[in-house]
PDB file of C-alpha atoms in Angstrom:
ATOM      1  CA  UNK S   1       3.371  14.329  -4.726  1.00  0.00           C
ATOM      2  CA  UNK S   2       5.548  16.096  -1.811  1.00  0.00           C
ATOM      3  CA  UNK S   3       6.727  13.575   1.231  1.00  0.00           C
ATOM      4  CA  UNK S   4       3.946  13.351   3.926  1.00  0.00           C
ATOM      5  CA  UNK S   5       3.865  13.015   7.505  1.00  0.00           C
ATOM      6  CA  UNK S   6       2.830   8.762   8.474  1.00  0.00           C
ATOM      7  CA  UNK S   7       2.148   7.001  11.907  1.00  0.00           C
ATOM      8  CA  UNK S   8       1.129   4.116  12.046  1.00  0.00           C
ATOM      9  CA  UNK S   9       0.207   1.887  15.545  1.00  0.00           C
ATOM     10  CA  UNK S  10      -1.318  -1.353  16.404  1.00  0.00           C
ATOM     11  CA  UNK S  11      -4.785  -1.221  17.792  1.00  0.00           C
ATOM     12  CA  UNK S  12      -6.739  -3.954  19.730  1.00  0.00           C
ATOM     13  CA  UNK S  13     -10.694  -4.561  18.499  1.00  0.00           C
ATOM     14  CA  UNK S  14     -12.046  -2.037  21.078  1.00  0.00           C
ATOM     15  CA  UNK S  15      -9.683   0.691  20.239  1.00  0.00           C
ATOM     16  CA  UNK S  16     -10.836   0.263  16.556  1.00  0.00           C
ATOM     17  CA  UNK S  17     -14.287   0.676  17.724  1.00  0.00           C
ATOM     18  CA  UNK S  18     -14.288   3.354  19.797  1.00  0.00           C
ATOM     19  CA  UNK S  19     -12.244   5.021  16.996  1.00  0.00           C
ATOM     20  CA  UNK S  20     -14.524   4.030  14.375  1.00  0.00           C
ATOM     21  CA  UNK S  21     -17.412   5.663  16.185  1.00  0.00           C
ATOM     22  CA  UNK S  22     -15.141   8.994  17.023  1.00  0.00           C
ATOM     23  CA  UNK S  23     -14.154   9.111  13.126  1.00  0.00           C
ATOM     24  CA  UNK S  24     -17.471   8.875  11.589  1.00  0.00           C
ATOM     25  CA  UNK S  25     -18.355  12.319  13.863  1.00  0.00           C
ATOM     26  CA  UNK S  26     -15.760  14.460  12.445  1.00  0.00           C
ATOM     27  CA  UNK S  27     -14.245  12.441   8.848  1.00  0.00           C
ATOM     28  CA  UNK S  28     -15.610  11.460   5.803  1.00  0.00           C
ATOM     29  CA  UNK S  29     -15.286   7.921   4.644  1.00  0.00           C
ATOM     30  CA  UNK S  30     -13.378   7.643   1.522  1.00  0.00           C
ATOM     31  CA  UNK S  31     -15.165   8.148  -1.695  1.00  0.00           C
ATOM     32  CA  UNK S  32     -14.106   4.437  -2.943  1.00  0.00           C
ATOM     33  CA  UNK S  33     -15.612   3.028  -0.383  1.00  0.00           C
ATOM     34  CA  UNK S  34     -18.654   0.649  -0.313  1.00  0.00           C
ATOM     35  CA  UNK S  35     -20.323   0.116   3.075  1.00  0.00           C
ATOM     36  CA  UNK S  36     -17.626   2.164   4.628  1.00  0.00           C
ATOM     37  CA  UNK S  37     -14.887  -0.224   3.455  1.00  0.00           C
ATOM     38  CA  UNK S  38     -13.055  -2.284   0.681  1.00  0.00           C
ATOM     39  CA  UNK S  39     -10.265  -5.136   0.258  1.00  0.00           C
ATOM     40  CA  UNK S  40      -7.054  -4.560  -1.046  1.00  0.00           C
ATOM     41  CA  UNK S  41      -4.351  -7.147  -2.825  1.00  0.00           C
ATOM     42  CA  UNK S  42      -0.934  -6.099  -3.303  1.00  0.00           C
ATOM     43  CA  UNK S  43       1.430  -8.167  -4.185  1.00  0.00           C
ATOM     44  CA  UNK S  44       4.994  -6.963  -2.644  1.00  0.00           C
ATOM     45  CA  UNK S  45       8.423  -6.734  -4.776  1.00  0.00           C
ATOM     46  CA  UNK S  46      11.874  -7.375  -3.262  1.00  0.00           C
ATOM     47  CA  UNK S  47      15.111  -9.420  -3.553  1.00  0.00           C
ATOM     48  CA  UNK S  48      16.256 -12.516  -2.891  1.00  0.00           C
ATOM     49  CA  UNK S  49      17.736 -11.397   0.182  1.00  0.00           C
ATOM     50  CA  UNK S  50      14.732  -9.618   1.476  1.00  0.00           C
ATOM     51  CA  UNK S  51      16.244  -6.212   0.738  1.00  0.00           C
ATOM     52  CA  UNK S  52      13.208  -4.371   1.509  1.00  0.00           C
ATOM     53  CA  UNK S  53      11.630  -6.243   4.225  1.00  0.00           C
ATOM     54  CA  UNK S  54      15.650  -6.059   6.402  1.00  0.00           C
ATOM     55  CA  UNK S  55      15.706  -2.292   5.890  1.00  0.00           C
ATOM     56  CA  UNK S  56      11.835  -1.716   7.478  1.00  0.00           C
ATOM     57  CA  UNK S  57      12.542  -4.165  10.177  1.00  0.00           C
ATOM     58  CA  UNK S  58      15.719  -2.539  10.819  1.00  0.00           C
ATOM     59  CA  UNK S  59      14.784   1.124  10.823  1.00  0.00           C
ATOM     60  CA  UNK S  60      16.768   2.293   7.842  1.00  0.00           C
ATOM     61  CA  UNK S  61      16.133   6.121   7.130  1.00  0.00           C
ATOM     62  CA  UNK S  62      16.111   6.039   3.336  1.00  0.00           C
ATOM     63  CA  UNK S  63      13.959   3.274   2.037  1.00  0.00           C
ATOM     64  CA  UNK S  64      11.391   2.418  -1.385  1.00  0.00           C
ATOM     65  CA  UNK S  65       9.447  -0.465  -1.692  1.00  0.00           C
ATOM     66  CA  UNK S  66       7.461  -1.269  -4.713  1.00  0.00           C
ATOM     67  CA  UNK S  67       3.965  -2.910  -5.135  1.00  0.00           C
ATOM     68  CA  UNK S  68       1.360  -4.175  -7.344  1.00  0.00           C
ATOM     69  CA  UNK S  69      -2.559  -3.341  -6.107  1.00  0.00           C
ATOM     70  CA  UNK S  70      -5.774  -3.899  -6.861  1.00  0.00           C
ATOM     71  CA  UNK S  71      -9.258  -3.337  -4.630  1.00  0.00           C
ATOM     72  CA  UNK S  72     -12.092  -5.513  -4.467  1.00  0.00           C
ATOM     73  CA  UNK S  73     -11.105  -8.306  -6.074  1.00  0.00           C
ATOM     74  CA  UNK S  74     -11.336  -6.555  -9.495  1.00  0.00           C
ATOM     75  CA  UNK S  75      -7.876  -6.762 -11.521  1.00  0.00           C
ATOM     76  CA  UNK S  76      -9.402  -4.730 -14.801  1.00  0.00           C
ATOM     77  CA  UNK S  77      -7.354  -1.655 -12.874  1.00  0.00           C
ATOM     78  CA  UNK S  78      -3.923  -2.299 -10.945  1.00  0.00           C
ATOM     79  CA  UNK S  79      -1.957   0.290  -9.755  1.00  0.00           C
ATOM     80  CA  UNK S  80       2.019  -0.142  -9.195  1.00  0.00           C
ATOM     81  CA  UNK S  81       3.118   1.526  -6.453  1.00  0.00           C
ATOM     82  CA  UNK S  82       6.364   2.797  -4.925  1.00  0.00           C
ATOM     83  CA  UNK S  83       6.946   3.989  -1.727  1.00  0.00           C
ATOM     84  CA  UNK S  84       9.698   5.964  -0.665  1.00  0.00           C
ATOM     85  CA  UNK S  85      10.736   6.664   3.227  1.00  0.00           C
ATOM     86  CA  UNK S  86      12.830   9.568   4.374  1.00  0.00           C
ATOM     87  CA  UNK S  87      13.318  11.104   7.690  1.00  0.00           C
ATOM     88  CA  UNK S  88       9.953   9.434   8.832  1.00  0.00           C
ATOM     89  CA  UNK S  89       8.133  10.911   5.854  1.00  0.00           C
ATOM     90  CA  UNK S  90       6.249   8.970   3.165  1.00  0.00           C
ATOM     91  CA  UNK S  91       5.919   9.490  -0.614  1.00  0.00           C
ATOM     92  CA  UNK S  92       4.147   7.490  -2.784  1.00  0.00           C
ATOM     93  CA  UNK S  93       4.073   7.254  -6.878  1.00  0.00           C
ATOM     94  CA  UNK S  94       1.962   5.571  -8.848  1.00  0.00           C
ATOM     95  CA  UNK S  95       1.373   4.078 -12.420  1.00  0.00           C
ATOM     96  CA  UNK S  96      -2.018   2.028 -13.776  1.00  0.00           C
ATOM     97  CA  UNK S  97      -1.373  -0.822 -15.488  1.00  0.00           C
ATOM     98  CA  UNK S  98      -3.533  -3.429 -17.448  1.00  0.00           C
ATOM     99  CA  UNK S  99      -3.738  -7.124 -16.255  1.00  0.00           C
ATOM    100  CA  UNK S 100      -2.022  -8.345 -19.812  1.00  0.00           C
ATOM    101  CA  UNK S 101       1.407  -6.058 -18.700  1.00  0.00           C
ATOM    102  CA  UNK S 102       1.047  -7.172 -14.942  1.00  0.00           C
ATOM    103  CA  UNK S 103       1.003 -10.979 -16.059  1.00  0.00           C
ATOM    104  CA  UNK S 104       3.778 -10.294 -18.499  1.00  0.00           C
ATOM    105  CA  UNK S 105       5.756  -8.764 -15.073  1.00  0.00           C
ATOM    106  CA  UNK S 106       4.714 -11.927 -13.411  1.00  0.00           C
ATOM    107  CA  UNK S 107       5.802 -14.336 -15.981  1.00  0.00           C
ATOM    108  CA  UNK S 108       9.221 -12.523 -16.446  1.00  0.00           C
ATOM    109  CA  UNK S 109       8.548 -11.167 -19.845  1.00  0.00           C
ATOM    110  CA  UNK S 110       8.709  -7.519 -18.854  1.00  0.00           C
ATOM    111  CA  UNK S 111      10.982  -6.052 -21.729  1.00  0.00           C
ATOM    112  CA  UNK S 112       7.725  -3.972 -22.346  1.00  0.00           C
ATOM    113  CA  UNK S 113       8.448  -1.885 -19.818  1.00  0.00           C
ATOM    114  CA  UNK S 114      11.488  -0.254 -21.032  1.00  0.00           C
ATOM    115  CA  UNK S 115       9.077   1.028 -24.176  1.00  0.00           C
ATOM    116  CA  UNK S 116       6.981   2.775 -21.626  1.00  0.00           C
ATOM    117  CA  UNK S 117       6.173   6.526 -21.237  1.00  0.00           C
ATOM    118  CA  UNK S 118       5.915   6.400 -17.399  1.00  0.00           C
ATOM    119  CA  UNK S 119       9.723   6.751 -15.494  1.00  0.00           C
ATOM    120  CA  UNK S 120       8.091   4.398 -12.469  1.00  0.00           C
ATOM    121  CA  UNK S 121       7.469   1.769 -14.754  1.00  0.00           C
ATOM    122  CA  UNK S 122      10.905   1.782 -16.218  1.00  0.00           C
ATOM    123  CA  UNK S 123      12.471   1.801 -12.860  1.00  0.00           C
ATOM    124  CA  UNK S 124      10.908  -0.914 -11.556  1.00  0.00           C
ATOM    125  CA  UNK S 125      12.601  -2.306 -14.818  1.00  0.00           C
ATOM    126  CA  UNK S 126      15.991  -1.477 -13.944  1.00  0.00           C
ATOM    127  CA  UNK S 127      15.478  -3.114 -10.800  1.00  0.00           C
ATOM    128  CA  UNK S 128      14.225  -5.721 -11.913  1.00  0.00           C
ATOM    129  CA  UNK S 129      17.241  -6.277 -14.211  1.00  0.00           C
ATOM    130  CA  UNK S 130      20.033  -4.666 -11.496  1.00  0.00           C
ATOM    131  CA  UNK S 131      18.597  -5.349  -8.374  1.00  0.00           C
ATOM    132  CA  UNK S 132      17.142  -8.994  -8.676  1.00  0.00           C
ATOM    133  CA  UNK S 133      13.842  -7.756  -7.701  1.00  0.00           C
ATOM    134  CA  UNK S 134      10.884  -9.934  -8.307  1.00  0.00           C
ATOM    135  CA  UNK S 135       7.261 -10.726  -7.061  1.00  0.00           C
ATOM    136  CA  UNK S 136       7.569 -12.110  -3.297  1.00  0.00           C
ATOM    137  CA  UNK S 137       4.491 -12.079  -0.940  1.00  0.00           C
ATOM    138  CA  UNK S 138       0.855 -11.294  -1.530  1.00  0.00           C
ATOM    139  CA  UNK S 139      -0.960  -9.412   1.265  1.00  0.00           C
ATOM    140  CA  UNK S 140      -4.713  -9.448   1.432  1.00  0.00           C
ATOM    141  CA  UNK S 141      -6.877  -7.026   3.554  1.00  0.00           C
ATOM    142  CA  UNK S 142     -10.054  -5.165   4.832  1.00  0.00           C
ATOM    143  CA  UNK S 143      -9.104  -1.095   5.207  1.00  0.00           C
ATOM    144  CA  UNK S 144     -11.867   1.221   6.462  1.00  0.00           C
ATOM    145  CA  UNK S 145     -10.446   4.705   5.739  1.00  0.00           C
ATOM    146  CA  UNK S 146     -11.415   8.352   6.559  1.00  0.00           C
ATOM    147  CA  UNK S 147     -11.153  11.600   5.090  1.00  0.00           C
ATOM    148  CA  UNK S 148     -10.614  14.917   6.748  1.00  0.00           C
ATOM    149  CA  UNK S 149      -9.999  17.530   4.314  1.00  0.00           C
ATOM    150  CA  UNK S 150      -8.065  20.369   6.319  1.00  0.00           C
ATOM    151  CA  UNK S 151      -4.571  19.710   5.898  1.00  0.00           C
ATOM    152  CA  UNK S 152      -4.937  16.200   3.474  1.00  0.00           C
ATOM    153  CA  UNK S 153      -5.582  14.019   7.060  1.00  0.00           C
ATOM    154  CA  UNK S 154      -6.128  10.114   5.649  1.00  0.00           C
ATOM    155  CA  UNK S 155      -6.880   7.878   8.319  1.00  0.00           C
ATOM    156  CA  UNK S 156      -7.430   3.697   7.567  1.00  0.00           C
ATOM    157  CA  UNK S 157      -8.435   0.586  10.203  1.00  0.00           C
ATOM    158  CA  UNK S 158      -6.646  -2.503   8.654  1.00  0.00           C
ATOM    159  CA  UNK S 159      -7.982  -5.501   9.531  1.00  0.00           C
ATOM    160  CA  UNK S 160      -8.388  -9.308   8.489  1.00  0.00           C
ATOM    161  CA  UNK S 161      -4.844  -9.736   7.198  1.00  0.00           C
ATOM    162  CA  UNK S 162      -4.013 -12.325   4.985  1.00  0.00           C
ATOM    163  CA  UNK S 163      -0.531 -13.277   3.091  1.00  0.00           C
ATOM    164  CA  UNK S 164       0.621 -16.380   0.451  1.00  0.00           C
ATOM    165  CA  UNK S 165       4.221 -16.404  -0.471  1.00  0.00           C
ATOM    166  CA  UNK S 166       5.002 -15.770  -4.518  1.00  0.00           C
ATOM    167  CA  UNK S 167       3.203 -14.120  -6.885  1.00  0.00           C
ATOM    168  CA  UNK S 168       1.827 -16.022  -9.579  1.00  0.00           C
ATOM    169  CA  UNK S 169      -1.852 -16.188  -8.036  1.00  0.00           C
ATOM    170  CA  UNK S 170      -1.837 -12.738  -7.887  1.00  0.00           C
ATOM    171  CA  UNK S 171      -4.324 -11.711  -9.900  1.00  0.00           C
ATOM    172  CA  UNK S 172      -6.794 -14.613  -9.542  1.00  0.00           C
ATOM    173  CA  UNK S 173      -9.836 -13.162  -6.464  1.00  0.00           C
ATOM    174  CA  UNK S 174      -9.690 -16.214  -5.447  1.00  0.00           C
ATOM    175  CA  UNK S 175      -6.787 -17.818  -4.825  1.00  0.00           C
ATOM    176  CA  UNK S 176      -6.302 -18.536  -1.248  1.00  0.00           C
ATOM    177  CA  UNK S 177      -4.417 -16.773   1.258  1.00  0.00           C
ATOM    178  CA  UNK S 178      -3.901 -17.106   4.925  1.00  0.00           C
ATOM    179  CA  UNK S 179      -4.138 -15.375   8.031  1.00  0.00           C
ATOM    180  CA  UNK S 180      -0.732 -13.570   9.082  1.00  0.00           C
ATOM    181  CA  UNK S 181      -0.150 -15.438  12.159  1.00  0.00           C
ATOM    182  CA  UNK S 182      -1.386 -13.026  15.630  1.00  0.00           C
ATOM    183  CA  UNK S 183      -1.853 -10.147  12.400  1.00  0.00           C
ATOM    184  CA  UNK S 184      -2.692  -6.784  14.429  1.00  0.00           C
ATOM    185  CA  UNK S 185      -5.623  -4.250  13.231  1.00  0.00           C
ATOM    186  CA  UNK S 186      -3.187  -0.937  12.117  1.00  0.00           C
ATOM    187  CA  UNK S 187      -4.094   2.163  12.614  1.00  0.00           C
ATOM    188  CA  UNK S 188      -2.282   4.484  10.004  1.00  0.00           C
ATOM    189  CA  UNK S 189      -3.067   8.343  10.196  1.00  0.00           C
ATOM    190  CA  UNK S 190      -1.445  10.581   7.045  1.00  0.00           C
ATOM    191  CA  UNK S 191      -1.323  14.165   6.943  1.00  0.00           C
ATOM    192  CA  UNK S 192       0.481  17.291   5.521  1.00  0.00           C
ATOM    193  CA  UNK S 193       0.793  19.402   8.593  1.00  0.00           C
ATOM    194  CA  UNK S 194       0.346  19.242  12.515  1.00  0.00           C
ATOM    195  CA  UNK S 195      -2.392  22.240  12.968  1.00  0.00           C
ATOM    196  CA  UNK S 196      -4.614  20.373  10.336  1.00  0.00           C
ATOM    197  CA  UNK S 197      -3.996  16.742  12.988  1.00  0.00           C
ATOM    198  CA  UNK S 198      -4.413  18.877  15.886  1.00  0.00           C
ATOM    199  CA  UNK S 199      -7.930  20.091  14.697  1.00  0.00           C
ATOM    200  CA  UNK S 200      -8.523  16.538  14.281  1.00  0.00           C
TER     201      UNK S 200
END
């Protein structure tokens, strides 16, 4: 997949209603949806030093983060995710994994990864290994997202966040997380080019 144009901006509850109402005229809601919605789990990677989370805070042009997710509540399919920043453009890769290799990642027994086909799964390896990275915060959340199909336009309302430090709940539904202190709603809009956003 080619780097994408992202924004992303906080919204209060009566900007994500009036742009609920506005989306459902002209977008389609996304085919996994139920009800208009679903939940998402991910469960974020990074070092002890908070590699990743210093270089978002701070702005830095060349970035990846990597992620373990599932969506509503069911862990028989988890997808591990990297995202890559450059120049203010997103990428994203991805890899499915079963719950048996994602509790071997958890527990530290991950020398299956090396053995595996897929390059993203054998550089989260490597990192694991060089970079020290391991399994630091969960994030739980309620994303209503819309499709527009000229020019790839994703739009999502993220709502009802919820974290819990570590990782070793992760794939247990119901292990309890809590809400991320004054959490916003985020609007995130994706798209790959600025007539098809315009048109929006």
């Amino acid at each position: 997949m080619n780097f994408r144009h992202e924004w992303k901006h906080e919204i209060n509850v009566s900007d994500m209603i009036a742009l609920r109402q506005r989306l459902r005229t002209v977008a389609k809601p996304d085919i996994h949806a139920v009800n208009g919605k679903y939940t998402i789990r991910s469960l974020y990677f990074d070092s002890l030093s908070d590699k990743a989370l210093r270089e978002k805070l701070d702005g830095v042009n060349l970035r990846e983060k990597f992620r373990l997710r599932y969506y509503n509540g069911d862990a028989s399919v988890i997808h591990l995710e990297k995202k890559s920043k450059c120049n203010g453009l997103g990428r994203k890769q991805t890899a499915v994994l079963t719950c048996e290799q994602v509790q071997g990642i958890l527990s530290g027994g991950g020398e299956w990864m090396m053995e595996q086909e897929n390059e993203l799964v054998r550089e989260l390896y490597c990192k694991i290994k060089l970079q020290g990275l391991c399994p630091r915060t969960i994030v739980d959340y309620t994303r209503e997202p819309f499709v527009y199909e000229p020019g790839n336009v994703r739009v999502t309302i993220d709502y009802d966040i919820r974290t819990g430090l570590g990782g070793t709940e992760f794939l247990d539904s119901s292990c309890v997380t809590i809400p991320a202190g004054n959490a916003p709603i985020l609007l995130e809009v994706k798209w790959d080019s600025l007539q098809s956003l315009e048109a929006l």
